[in-house]
Short mmCIF file of C-alpha atoms and ligand atoms in Angstrom, two decimals:
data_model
loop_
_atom_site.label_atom_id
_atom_site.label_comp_id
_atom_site.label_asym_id
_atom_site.label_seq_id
_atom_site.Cartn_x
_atom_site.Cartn_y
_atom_site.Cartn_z
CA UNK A 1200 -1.49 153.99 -68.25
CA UNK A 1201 -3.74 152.83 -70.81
CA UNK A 1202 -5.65 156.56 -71.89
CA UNK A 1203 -9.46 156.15 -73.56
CA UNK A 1204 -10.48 159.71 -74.77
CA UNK A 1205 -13.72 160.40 -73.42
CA UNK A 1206 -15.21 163.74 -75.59
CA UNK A 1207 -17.03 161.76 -78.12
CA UNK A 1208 -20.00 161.98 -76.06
CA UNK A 1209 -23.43 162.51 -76.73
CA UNK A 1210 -23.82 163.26 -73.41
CA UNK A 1211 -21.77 166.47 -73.78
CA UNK A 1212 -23.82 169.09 -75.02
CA UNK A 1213 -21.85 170.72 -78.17
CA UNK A 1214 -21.17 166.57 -79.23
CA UNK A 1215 -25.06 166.40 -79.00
CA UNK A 1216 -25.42 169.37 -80.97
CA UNK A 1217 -23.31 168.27 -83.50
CA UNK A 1218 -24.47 164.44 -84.04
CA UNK A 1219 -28.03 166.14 -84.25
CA UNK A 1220 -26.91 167.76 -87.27
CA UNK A 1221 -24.36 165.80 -88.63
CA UNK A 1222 -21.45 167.70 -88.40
CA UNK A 1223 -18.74 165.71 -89.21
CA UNK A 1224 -16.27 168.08 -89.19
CA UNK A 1225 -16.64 168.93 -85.29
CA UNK A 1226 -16.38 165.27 -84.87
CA UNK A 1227 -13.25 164.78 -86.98
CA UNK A 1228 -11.69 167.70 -84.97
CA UNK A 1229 -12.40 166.32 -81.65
CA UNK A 1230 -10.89 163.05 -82.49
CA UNK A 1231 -7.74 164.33 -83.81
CA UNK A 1232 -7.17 166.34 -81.42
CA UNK A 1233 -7.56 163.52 -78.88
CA UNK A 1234 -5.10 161.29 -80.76
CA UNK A 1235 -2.96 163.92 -80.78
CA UNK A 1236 -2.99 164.36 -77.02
CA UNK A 1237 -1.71 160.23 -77.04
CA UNK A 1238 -5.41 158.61 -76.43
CA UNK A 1239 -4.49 155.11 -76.64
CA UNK A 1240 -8.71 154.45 -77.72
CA UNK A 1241 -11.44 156.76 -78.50
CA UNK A 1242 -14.55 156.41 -76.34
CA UNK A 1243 -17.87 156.90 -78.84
CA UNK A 1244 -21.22 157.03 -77.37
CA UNK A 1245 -24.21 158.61 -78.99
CA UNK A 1246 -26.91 159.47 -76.35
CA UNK A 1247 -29.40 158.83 -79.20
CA UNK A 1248 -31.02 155.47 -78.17
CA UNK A 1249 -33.44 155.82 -81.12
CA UNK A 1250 -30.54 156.01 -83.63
CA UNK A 1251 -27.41 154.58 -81.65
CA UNK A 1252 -25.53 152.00 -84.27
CA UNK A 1253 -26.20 153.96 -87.08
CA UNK A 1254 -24.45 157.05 -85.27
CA UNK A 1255 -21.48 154.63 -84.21
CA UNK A 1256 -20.99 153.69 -87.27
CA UNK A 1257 -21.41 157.10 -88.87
CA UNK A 1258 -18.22 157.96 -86.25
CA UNK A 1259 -16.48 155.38 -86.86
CA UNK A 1260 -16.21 155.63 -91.02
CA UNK A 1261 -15.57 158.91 -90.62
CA UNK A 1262 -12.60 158.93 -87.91
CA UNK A 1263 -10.85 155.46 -89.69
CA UNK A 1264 -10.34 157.53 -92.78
CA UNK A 1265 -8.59 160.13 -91.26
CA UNK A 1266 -6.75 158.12 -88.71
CA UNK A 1267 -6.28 154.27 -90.18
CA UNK A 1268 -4.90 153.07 -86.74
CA UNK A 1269 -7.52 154.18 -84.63
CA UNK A 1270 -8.87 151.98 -81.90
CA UNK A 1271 -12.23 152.46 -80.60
CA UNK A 1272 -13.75 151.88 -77.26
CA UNK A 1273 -17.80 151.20 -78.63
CA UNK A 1274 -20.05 153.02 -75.93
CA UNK A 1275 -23.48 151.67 -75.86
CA UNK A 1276 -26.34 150.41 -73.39
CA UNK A 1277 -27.58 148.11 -76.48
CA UNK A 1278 -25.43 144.46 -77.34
CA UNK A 1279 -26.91 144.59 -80.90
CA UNK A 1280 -25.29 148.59 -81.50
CA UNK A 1281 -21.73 146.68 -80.18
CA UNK A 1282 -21.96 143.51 -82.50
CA UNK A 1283 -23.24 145.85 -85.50
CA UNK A 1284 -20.09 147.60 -85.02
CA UNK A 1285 -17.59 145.82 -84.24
CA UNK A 1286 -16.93 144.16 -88.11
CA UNK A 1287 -16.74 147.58 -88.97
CA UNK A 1288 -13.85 148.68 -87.02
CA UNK A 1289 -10.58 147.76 -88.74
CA UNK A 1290 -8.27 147.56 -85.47
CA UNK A 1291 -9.61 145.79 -82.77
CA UNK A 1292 -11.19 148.06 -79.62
CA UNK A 1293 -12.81 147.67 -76.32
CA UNK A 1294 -16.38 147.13 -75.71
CA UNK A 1295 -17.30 149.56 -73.44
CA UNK A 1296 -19.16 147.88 -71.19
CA UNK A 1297 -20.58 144.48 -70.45
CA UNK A 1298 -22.15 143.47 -67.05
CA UNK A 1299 -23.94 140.66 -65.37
CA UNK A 1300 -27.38 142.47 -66.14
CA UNK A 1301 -29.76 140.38 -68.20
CA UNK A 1302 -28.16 139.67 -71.95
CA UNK A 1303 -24.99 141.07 -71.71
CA UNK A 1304 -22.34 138.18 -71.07
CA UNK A 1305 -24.77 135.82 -73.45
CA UNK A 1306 -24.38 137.99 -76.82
CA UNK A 1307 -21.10 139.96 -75.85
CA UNK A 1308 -18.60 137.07 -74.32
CA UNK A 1309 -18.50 134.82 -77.25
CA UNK A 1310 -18.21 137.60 -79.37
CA UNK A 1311 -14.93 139.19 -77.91
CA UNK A 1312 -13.95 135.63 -76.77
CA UNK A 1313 -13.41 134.43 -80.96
CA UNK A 1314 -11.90 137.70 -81.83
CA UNK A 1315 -8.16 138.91 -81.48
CA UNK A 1316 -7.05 141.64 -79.47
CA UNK A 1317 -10.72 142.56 -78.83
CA UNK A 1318 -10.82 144.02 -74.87
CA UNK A 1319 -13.29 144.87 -72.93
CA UNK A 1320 -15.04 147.04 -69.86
CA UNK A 1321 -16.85 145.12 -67.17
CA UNK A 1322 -19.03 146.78 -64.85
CA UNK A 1323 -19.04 145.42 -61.61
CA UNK A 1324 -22.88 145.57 -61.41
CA UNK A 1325 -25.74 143.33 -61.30
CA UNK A 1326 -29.22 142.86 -61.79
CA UNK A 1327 -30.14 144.39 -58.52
CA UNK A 1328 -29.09 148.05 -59.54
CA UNK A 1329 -26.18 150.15 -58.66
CA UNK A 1330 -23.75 149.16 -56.07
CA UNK A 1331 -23.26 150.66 -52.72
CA UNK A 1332 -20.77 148.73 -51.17
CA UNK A 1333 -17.02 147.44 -51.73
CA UNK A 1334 -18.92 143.63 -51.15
CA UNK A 1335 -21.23 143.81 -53.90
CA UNK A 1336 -18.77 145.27 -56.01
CA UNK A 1337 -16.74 141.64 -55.23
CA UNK A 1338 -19.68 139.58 -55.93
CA UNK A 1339 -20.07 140.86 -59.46
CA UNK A 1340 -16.19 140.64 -59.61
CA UNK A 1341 -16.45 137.24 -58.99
CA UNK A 1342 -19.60 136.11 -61.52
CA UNK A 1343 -17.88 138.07 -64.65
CA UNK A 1344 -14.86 136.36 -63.98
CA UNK A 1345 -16.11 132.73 -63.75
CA UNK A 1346 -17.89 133.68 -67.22
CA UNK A 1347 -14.83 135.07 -68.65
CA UNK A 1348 -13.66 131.85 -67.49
CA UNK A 1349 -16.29 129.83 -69.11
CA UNK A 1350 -15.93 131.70 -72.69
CA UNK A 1351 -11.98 131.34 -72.14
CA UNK A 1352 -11.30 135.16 -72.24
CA UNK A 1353 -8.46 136.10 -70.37
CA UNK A 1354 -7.88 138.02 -67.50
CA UNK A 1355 -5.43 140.77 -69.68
CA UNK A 1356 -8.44 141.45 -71.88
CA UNK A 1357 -10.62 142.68 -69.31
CA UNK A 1358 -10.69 146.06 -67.48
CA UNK A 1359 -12.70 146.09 -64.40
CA UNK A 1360 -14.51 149.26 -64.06
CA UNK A 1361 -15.51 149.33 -60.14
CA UNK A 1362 -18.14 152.33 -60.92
CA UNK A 1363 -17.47 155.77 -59.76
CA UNK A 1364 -20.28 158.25 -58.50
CA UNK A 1365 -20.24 161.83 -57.97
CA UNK A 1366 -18.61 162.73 -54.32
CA UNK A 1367 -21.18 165.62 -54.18
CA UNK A 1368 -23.90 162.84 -53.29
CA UNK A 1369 -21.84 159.69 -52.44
CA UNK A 1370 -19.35 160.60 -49.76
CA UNK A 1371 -17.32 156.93 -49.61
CA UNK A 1372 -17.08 157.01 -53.80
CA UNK A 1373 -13.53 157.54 -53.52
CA UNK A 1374 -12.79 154.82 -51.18
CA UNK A 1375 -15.42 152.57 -52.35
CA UNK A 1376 -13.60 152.70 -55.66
CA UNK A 1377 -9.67 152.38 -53.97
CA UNK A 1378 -10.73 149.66 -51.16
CA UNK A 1379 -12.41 147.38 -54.05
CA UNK A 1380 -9.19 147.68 -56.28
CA UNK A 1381 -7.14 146.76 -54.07
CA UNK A 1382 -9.76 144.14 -53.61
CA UNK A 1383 -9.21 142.92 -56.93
CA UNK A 1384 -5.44 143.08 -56.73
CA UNK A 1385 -5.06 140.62 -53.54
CA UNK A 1386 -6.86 138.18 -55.50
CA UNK A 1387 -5.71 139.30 -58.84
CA UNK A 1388 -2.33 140.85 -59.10
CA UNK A 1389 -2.67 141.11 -62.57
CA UNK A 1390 -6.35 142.68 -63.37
CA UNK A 1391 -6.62 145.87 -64.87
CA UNK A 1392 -8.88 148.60 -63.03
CA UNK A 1393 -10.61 151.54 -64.83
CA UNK A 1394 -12.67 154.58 -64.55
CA UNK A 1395 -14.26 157.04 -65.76
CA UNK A 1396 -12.94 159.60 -63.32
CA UNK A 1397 -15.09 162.48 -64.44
CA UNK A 1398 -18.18 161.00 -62.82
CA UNK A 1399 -16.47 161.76 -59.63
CA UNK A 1400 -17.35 165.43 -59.93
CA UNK A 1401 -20.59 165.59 -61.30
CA UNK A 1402 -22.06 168.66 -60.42
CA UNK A 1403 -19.47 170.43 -58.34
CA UNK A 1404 -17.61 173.22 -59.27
CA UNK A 1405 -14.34 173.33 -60.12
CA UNK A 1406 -14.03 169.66 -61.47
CA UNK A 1407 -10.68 169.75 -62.32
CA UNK A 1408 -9.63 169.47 -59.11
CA UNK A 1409 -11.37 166.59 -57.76
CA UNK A 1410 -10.95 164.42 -61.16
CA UNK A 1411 -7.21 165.17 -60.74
CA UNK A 1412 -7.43 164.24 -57.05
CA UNK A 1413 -9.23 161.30 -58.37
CA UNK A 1414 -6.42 160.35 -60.89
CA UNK A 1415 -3.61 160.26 -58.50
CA UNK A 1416 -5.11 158.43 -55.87
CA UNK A 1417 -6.81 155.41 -57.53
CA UNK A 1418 -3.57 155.04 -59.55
CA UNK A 1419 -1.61 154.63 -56.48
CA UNK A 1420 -4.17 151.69 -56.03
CA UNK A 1421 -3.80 150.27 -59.12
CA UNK A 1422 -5.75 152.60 -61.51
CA UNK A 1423 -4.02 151.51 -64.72
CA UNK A 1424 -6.87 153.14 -67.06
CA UNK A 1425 -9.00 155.68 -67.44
CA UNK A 1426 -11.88 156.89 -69.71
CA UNK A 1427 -10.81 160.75 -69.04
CA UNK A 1428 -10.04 164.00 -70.67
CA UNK A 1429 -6.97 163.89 -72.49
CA UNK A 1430 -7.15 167.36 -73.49
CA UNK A 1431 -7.34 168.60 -70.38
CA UNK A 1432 -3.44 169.12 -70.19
CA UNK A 1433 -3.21 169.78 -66.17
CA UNK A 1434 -4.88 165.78 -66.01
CA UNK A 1435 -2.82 164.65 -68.86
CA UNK A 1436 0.25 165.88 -66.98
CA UNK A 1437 -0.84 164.48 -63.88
CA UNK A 1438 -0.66 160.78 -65.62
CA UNK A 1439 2.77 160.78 -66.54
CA UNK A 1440 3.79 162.76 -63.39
CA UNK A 1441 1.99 160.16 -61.04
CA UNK A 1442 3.70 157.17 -63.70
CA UNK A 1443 6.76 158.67 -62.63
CA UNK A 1444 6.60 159.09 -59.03
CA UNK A 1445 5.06 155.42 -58.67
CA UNK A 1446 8.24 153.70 -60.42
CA UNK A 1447 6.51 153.27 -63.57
CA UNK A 1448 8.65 155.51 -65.56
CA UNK A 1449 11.81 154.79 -65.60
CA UNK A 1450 14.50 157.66 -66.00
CA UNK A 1451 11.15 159.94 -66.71
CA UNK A 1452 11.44 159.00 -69.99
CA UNK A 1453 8.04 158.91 -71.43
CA UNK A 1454 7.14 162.16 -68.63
CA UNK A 1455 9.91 164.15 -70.97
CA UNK A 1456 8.82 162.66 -73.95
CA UNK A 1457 5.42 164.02 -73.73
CA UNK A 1458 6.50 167.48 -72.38
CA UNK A 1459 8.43 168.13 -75.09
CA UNK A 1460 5.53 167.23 -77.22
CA UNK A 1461 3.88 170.09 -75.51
CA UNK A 1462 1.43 168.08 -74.47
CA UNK A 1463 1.47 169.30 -70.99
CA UNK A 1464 -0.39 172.30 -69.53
CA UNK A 1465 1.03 175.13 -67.81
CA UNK A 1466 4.26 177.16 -67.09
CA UNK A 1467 7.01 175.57 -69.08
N1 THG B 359 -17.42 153.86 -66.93
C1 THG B 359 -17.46 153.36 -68.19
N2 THG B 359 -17.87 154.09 -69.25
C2 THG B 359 -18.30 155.36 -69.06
C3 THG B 359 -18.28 155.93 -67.78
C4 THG B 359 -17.84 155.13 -66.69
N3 THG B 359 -18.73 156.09 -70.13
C5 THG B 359 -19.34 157.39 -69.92
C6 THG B 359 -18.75 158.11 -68.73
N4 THG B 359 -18.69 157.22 -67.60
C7 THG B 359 -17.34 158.58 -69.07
N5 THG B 359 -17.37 159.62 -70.05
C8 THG B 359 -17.55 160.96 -69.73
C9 THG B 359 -17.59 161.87 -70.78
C10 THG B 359 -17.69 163.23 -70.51
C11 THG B 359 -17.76 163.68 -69.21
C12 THG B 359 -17.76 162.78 -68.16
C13 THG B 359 -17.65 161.41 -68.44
C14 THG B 359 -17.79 165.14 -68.91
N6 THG B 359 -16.96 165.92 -69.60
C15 THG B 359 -16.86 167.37 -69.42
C16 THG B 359 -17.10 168.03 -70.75
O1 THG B 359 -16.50 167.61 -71.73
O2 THG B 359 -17.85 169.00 -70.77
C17 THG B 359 -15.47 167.81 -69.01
C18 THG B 359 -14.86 167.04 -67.91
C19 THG B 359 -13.43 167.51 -67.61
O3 THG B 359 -13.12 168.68 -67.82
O4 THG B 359 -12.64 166.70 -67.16
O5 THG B 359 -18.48 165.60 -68.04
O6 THG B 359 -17.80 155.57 -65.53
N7 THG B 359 -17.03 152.11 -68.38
#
């Protein structure tokens, strides 16, 4: 399972807070501690549309000289923000996201098409606004593919994000999400699905709960990815517990690995 650490958010309140005032530190902390917790990528998104690249950047010089390997998963509504940073990264990321809404595939594709080991997140969303069913999930499915196609971008460097909403409002989010990866599978055995499962609990109490429900479930259908909480150790334990259970760990090797890491939460 392919973990991208969500908490460098500017959606999150106390991230907010501190890319208002520049406090590095906080940042620093929060990234470390992800890495520590095995993120494979660090999401960054700044929530600041009037300042966005120059805060992605500001994240990015500051978490590279701390952590040289890093990989970054670049977080932004804007094309330019992604191809300002993108030179500046020193490992190759994930572009987090591209869709078929106007300007996206045009200034994105050939970008991540001419560079190594650069991945990315497509939406499967359209021009005509957010999508209800499993149906207009496939259409999008079907027009980023032909123009990953037509760039030559491969199907392993693309991780199709079939869009989770809160359950609270959206009662068939869950199976919208499961019944269009599986979808994706009978056509494509080997695309890679995403999420990022938090949405599914968006104003309900106790999130924990559903997001871990949420875990387990889409990864029996295929869920190889997630843009989640890695330091939420009851999740992060439900990863390698689920890896186990579905044959994907063999001898429970990496589920050991990472408990005695202590990276579990919990009675030991
Ligand atoms: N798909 C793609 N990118 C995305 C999303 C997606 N980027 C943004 C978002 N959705 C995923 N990121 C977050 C980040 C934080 C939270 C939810 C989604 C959030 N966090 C709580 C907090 O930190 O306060 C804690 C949540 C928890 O405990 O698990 O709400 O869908 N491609």
């Amino acid at each position: 399972m392919l973990i991208i650490g969500e908490k460098l958010n500017g959606a999150i309140k106390a991230v907010a807070e501190a890319i208002k005032n520049r406090d590095g530190d906080f940042i620093r902390d929060l990234a470390s501690k992800q890495l520590l917790q095995r993120a494979d990528y660090l999401d960054i998104c700044s929530g600041r549309p009037d300042c966005d690249a120059e805060i992605l950047k500001w994240m990015i010089g500051l978490i590279q000289n701390d952590h040289p390997d890093v990989r970054f998963s670049l977080d932004s509504p804007n094309p330019d923000t992604i191809l300002e940073c993108m030179p500046l990264c020193k490992n190759p990321g994930i572009i987090n996201s591209v869709s078929l809404e106007k300007n996206k595939t045009g200034s994105i594709f050939p970008a991540v098409a001419d560079k190594n080991g650069w991945k990315m997140i497509a939406l499967l969303l359209d021009d005509t606004g957010m999508p209800e069913t499993v149906e207009k999930r496939m259409e999008s499915f079907h027009g980023i593919t032909a123009k990953m196609m037509e760039y030559g971008i491969s199907i392993n460097r693309v991780y199709f994000d079939p869009l989770v909403f809160t359950v609270g409002t959206s009662p068939d989010s869950f199976l919208n999400f499961i019944n269009t990866s599986k979808e994706i599978k009978k056509e494509c055995p080997d695309a890679h699905i995403i999420s990022g499962l938090s949405n599914i609990s968006y104003g309900l109490p106790y999130r924990k709960a559903l997001n871990h429900a949420f875990l387990v479930g889409a990864m029996m259908f295929g869920m190889d990815s997630a843009i989640m909480d890695p330091l939420n150790r009851d999740l992060l334990g439900g990863v390698y517990a689920a890896e186990a259970l579905l044959g994907k760990d063999e001898y429970c090797i990496e589920y050991l690995s990472a408990y005695r890491d202590d990276l579990f939460g919990g009675v030991k």
